[in-house]
PDB file of C-alpha atoms in Angstrom:
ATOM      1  CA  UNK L   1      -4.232-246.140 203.046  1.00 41.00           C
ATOM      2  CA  UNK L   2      -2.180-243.016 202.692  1.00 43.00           C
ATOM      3  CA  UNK L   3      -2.429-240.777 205.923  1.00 50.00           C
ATOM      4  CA  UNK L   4      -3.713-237.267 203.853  1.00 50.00           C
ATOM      5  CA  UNK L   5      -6.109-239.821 201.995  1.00 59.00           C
ATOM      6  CA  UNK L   6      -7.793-240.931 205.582  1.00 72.00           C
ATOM      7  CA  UNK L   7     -11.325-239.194 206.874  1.00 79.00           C
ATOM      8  CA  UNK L   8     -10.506-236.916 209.766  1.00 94.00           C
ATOM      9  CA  UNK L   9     -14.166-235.783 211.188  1.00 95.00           C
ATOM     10  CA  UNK L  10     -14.355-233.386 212.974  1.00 96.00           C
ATOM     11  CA  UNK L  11     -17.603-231.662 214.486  1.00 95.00           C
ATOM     12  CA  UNK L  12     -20.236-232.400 211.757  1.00 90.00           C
ATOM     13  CA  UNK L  13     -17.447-232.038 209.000  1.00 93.00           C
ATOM     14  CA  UNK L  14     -14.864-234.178 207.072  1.00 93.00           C
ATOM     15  CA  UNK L  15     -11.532-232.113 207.527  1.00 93.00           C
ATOM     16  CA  UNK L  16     -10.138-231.274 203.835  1.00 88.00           C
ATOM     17  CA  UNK L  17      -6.682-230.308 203.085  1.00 86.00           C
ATOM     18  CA  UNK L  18      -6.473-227.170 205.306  1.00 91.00           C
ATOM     19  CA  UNK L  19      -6.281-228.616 208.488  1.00 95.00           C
ATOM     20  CA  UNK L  20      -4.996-225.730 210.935  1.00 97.00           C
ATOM     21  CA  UNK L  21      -8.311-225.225 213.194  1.00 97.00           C
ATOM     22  CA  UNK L  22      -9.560-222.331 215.365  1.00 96.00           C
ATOM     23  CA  UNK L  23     -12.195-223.407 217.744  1.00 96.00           C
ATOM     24  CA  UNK L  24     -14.054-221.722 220.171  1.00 94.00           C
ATOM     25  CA  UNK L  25     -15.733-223.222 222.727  1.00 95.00           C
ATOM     26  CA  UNK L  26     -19.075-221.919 225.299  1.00 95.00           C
ATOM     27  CA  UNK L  27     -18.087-224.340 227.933  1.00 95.00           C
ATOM     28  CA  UNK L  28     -16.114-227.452 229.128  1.00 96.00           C
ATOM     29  CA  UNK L  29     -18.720-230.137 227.949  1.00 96.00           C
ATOM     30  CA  UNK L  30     -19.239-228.255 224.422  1.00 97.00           C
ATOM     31  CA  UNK L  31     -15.088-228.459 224.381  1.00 97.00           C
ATOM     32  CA  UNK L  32     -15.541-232.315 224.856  1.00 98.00           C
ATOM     33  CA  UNK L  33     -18.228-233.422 223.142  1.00 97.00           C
ATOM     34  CA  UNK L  34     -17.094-231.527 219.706  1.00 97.00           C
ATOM     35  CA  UNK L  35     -13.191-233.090 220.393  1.00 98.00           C
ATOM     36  CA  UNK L  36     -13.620-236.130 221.747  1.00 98.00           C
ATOM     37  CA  UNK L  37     -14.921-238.383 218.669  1.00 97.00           C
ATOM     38  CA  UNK L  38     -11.931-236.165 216.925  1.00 98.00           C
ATOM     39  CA  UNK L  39      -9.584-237.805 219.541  1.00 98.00           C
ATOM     40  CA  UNK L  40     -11.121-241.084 220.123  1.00 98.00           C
ATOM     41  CA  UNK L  41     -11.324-241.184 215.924  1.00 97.00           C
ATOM     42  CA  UNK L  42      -7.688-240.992 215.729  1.00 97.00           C
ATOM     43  CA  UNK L  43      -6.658-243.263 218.690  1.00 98.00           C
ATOM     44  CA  UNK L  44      -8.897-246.248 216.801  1.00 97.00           C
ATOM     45  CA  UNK L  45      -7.208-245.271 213.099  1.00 95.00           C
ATOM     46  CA  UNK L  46      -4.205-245.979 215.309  1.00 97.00           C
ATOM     47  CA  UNK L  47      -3.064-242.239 214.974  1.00 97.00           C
ATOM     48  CA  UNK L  48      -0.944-240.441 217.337  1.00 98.00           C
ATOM     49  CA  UNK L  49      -2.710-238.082 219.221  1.00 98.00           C
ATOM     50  CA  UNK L  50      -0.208-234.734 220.978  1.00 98.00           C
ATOM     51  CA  UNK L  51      -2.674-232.685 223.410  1.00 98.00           C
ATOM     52  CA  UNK L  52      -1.333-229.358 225.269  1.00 98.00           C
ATOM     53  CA  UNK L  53      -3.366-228.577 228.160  1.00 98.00           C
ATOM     54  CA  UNK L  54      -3.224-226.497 231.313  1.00 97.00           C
ATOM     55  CA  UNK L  55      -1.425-227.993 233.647  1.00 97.00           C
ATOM     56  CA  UNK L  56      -4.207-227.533 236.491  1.00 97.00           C
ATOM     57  CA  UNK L  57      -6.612-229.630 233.626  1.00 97.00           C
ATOM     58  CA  UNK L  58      -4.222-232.634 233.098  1.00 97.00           C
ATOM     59  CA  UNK L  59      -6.249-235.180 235.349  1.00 98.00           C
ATOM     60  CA  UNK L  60      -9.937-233.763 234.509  1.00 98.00           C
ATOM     61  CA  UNK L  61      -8.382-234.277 230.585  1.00 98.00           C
ATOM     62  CA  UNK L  62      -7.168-237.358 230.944  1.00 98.00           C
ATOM     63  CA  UNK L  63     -10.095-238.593 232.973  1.00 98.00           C
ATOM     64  CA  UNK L  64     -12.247-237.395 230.055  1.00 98.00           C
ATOM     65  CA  UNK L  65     -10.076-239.547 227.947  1.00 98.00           C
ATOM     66  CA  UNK L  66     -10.568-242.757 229.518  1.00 98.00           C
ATOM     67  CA  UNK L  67     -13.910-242.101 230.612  1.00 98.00           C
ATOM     68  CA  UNK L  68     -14.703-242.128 225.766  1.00 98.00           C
ATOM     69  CA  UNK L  69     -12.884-245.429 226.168  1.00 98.00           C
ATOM     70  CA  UNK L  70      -9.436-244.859 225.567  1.00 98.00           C
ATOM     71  CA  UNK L  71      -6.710-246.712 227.333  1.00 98.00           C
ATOM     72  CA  UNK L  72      -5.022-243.541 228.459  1.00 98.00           C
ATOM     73  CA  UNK L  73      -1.884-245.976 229.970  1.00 98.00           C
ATOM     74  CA  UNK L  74      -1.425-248.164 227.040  1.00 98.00           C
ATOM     75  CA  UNK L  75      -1.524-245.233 225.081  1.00 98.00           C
ATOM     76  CA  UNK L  76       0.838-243.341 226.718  1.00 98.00           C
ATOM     77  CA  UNK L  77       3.431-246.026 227.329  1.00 97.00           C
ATOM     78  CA  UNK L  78       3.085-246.825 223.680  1.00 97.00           C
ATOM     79  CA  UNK L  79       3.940-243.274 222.553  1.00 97.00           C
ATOM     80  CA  UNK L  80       0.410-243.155 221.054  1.00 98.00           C
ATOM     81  CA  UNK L  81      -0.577-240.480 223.374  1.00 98.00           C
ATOM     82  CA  UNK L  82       1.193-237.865 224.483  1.00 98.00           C
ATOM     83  CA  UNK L  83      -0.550-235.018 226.943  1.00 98.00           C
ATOM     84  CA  UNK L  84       1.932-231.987 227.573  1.00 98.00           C
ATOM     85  CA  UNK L  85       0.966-228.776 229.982  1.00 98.00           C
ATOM     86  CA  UNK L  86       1.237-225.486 228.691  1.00 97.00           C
ATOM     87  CA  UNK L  87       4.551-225.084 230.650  1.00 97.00           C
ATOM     88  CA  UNK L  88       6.157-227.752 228.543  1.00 97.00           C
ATOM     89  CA  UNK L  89       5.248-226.293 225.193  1.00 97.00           C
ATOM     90  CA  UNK L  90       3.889-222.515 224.862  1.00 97.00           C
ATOM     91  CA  UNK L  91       5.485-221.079 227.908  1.00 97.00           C
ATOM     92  CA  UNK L  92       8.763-222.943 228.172  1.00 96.00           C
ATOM     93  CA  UNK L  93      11.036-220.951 229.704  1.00 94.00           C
ATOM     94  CA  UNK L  94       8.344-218.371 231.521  1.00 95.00           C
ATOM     95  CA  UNK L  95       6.962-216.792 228.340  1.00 96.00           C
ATOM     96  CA  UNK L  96       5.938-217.278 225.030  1.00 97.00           C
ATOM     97  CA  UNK L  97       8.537-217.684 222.532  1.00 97.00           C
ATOM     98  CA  UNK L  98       7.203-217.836 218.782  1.00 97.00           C
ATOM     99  CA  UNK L  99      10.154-219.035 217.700  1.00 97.00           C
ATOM    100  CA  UNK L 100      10.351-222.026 219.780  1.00 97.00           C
ATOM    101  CA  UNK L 101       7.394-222.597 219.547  1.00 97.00           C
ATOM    102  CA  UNK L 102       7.252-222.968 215.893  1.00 98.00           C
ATOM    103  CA  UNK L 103      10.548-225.290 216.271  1.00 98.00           C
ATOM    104  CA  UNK L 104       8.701-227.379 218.447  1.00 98.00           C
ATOM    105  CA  UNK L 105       5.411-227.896 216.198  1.00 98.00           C
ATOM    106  CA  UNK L 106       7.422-228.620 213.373  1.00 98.00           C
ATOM    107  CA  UNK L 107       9.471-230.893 215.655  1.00 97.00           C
ATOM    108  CA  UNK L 108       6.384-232.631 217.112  1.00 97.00           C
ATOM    109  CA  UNK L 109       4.562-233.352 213.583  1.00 98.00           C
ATOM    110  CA  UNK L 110       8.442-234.626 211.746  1.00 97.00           C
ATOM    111  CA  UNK L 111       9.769-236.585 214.744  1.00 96.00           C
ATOM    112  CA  UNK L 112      10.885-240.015 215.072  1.00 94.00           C
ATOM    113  CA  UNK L 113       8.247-240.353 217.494  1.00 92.00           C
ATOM    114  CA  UNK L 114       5.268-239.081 215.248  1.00 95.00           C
ATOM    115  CA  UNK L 115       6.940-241.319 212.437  1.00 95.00           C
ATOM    116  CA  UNK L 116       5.730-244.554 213.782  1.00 96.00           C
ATOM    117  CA  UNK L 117       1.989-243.563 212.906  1.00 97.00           C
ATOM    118  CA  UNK L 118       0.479-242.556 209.829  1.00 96.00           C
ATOM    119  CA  UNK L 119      -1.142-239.029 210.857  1.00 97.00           C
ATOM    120  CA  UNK L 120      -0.842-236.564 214.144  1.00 98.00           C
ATOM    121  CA  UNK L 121      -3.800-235.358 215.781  1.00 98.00           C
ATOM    122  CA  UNK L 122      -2.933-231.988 217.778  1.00 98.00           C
ATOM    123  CA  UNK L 123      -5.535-230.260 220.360  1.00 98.00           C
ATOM    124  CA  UNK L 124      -3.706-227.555 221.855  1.00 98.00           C
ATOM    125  CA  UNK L 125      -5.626-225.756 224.466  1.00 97.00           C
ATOM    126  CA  UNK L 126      -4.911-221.980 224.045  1.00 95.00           C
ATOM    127  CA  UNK L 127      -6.757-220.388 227.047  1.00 95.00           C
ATOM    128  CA  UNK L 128      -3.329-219.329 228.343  1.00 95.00           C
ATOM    129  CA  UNK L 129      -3.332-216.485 226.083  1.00 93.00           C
ATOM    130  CA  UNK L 130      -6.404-214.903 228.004  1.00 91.00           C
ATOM    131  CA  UNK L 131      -3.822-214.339 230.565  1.00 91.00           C
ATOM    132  CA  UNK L 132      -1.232-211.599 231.424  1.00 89.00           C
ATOM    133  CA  UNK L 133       1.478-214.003 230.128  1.00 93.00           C
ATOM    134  CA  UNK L 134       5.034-212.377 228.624  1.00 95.00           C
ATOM    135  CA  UNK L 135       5.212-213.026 224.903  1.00 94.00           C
ATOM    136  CA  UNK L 136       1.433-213.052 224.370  1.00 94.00           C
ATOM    137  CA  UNK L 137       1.134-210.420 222.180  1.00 93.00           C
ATOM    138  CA  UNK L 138       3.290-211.985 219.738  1.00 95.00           C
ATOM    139  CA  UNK L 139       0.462-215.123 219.581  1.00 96.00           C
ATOM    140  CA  UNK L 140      -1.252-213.617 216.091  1.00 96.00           C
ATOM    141  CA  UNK L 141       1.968-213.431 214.097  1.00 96.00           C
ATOM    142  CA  UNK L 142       2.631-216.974 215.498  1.00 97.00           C
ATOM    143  CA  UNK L 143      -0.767-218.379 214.469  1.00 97.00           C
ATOM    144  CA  UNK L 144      -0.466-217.081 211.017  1.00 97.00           C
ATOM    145  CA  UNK L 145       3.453-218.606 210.659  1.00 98.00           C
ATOM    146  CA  UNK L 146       2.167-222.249 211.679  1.00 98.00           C
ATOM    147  CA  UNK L 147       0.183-221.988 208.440  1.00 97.00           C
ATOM    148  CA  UNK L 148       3.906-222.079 206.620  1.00 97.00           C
ATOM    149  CA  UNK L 149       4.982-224.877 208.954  1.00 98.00           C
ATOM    150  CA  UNK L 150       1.674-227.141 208.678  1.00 97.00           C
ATOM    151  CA  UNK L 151       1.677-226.935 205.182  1.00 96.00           C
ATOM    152  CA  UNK L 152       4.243-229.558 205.110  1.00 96.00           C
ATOM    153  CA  UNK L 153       2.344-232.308 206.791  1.00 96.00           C
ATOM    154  CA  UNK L 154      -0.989-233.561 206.606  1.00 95.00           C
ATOM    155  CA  UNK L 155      -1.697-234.060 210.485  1.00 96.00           C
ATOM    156  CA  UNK L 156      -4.670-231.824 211.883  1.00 97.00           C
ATOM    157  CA  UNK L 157      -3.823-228.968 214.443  1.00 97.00           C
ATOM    158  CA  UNK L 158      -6.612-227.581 216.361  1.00 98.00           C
TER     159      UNK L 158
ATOM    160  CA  UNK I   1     -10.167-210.850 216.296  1.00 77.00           C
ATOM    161  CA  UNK I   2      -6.833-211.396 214.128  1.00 90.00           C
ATOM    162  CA  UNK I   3      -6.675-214.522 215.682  1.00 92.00           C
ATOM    163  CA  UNK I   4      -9.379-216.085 213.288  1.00 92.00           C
ATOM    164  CA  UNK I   5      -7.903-214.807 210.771  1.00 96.00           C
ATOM    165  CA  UNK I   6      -4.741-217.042 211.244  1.00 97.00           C
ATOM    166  CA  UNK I   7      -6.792-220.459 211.065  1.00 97.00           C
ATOM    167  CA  UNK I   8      -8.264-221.739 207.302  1.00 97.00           C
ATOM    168  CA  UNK I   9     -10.907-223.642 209.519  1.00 97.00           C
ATOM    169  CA  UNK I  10     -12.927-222.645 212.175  1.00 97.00           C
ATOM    170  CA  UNK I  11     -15.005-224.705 214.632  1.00 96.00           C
ATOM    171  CA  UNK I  12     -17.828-222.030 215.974  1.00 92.00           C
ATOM    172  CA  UNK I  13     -21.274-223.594 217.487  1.00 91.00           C
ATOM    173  CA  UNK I  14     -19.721-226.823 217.436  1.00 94.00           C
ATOM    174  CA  UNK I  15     -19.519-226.820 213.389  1.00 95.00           C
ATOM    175  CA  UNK I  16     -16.759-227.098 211.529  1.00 96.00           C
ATOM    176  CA  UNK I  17     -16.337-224.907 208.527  1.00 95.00           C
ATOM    177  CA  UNK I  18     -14.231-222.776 206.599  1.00 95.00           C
ATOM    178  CA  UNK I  19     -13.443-219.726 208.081  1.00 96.00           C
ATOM    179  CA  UNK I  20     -14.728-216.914 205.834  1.00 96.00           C
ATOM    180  CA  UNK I  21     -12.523-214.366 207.695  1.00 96.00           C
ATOM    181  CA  UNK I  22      -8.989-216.167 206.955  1.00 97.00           C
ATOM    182  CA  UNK I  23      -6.367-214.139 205.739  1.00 97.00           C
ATOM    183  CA  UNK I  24      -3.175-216.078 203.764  1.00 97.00           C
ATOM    184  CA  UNK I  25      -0.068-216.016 206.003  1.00 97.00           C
ATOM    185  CA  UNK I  26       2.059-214.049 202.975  1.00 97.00           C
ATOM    186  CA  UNK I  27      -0.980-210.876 202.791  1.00 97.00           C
ATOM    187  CA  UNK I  28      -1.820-211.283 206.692  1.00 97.00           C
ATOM    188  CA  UNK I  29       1.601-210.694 207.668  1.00 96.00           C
ATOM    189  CA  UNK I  30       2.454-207.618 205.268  1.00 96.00           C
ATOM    190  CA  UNK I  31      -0.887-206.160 206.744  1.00 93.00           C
ATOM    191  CA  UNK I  32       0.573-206.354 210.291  1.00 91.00           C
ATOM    192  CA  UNK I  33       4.095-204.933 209.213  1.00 90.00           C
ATOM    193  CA  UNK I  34       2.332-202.206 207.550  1.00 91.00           C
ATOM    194  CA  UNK I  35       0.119-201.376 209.798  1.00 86.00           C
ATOM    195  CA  UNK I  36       3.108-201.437 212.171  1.00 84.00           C
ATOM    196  CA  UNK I  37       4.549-198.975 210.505  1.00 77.00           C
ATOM    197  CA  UNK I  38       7.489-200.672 208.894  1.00 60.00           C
ATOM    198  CA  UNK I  39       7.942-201.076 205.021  1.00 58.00           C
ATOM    199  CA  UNK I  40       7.673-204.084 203.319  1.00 55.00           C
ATOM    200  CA  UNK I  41      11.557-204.045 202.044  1.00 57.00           C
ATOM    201  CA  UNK I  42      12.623-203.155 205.546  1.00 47.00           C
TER     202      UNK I  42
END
């Protein structure tokens, strides 16, 4: 089956072409209960699934993982799974670099790495930009620019 | 909140839907310039 041709649910809804999602959440367990079928969805399609999280959530997260059933080592080792902190993606450097940041989505969805499965399934956690961080006003323009960069893959962003 | 305006899709009560307030990159970009106070040919 051709990866843009595969269901992607996602709370309630079958994701269409337009894949870049915003998503707000009230609370931790509303956060995981509306991603985790997303994630656990993808793992079982055998899709690769790229999370960005903060840094001081990345054993709570993966703990949530394993705790829906997914083999959070396995998945890992086998490049199926891949769980950055913010530090390692939005704020390389200190700050909050569109540009880079933009190289590295783009880099993320075309690499080698993302190759080897039919479909990407991005959660990037965001809550960084509630924070004094440098570069954060420039977050907007950068959120609108992905749109040019997704639109040449079919993986789903949120 | 510009920021939904960026994202064709929005996720709000825990439903997915299109995002009525989504702006194409192209027009929501030449709103921000402008409203910068540059000039489109700048």
């Amino acid at each position: 089956m051709r990866a843009e041709k595969r269901a992607i649910r996602l709370a309630g809804a079958t994701l269409d072409q337009h894949r870049h999602v915003c998503a707000f959440f009230h609370s931790r367990e509303e956060e995981y209960r509306v991603l985790l079928p997303f994630i656990v969805e993808g793992i079982e399609q055998g899709e690769r699934a790229f999370h960005i999280v903060d840094p001081r959530r990345r054993v709570a997260h993966l703990r949530r993982l394993q705790e829906a059933g997914i083999d959070v080592s396995a998945a890992e080792r086998g490049g199926q799974l891949e769980v950055r902190s913010w530090e390692e993606a939005y704020l390389r450097g200190g700050r909050f670099d569109q540009e880079a940041m933009l190289a590295l989505v783009d880099e993320v969805l075309s690499s080698p790495s993302a190759q080897r499965f039919p479909l990407t399934r991005l959660v990037a956690n965001m809550e960084w930009a509630l924070e004094d961080r440098p570069g954060v006003d420039d977050i907007v323009e950068y959120e609108a620019r992905a749109n040019y960069v997704l639109a040449n893959y079919h993986d789903a962003v949120i | 909140m510009d920021i939904l305006r960026t994202h064709p899709m929005a996720i709000v009560g825990g439903i997915l839907q299109k995002n009525p307030f989504f702006v194409p990159p192209d027009e929501f970009l030449r709103e921000r310039r402008e409203r910068a106070g540059g000039t489109p040919f700048a």
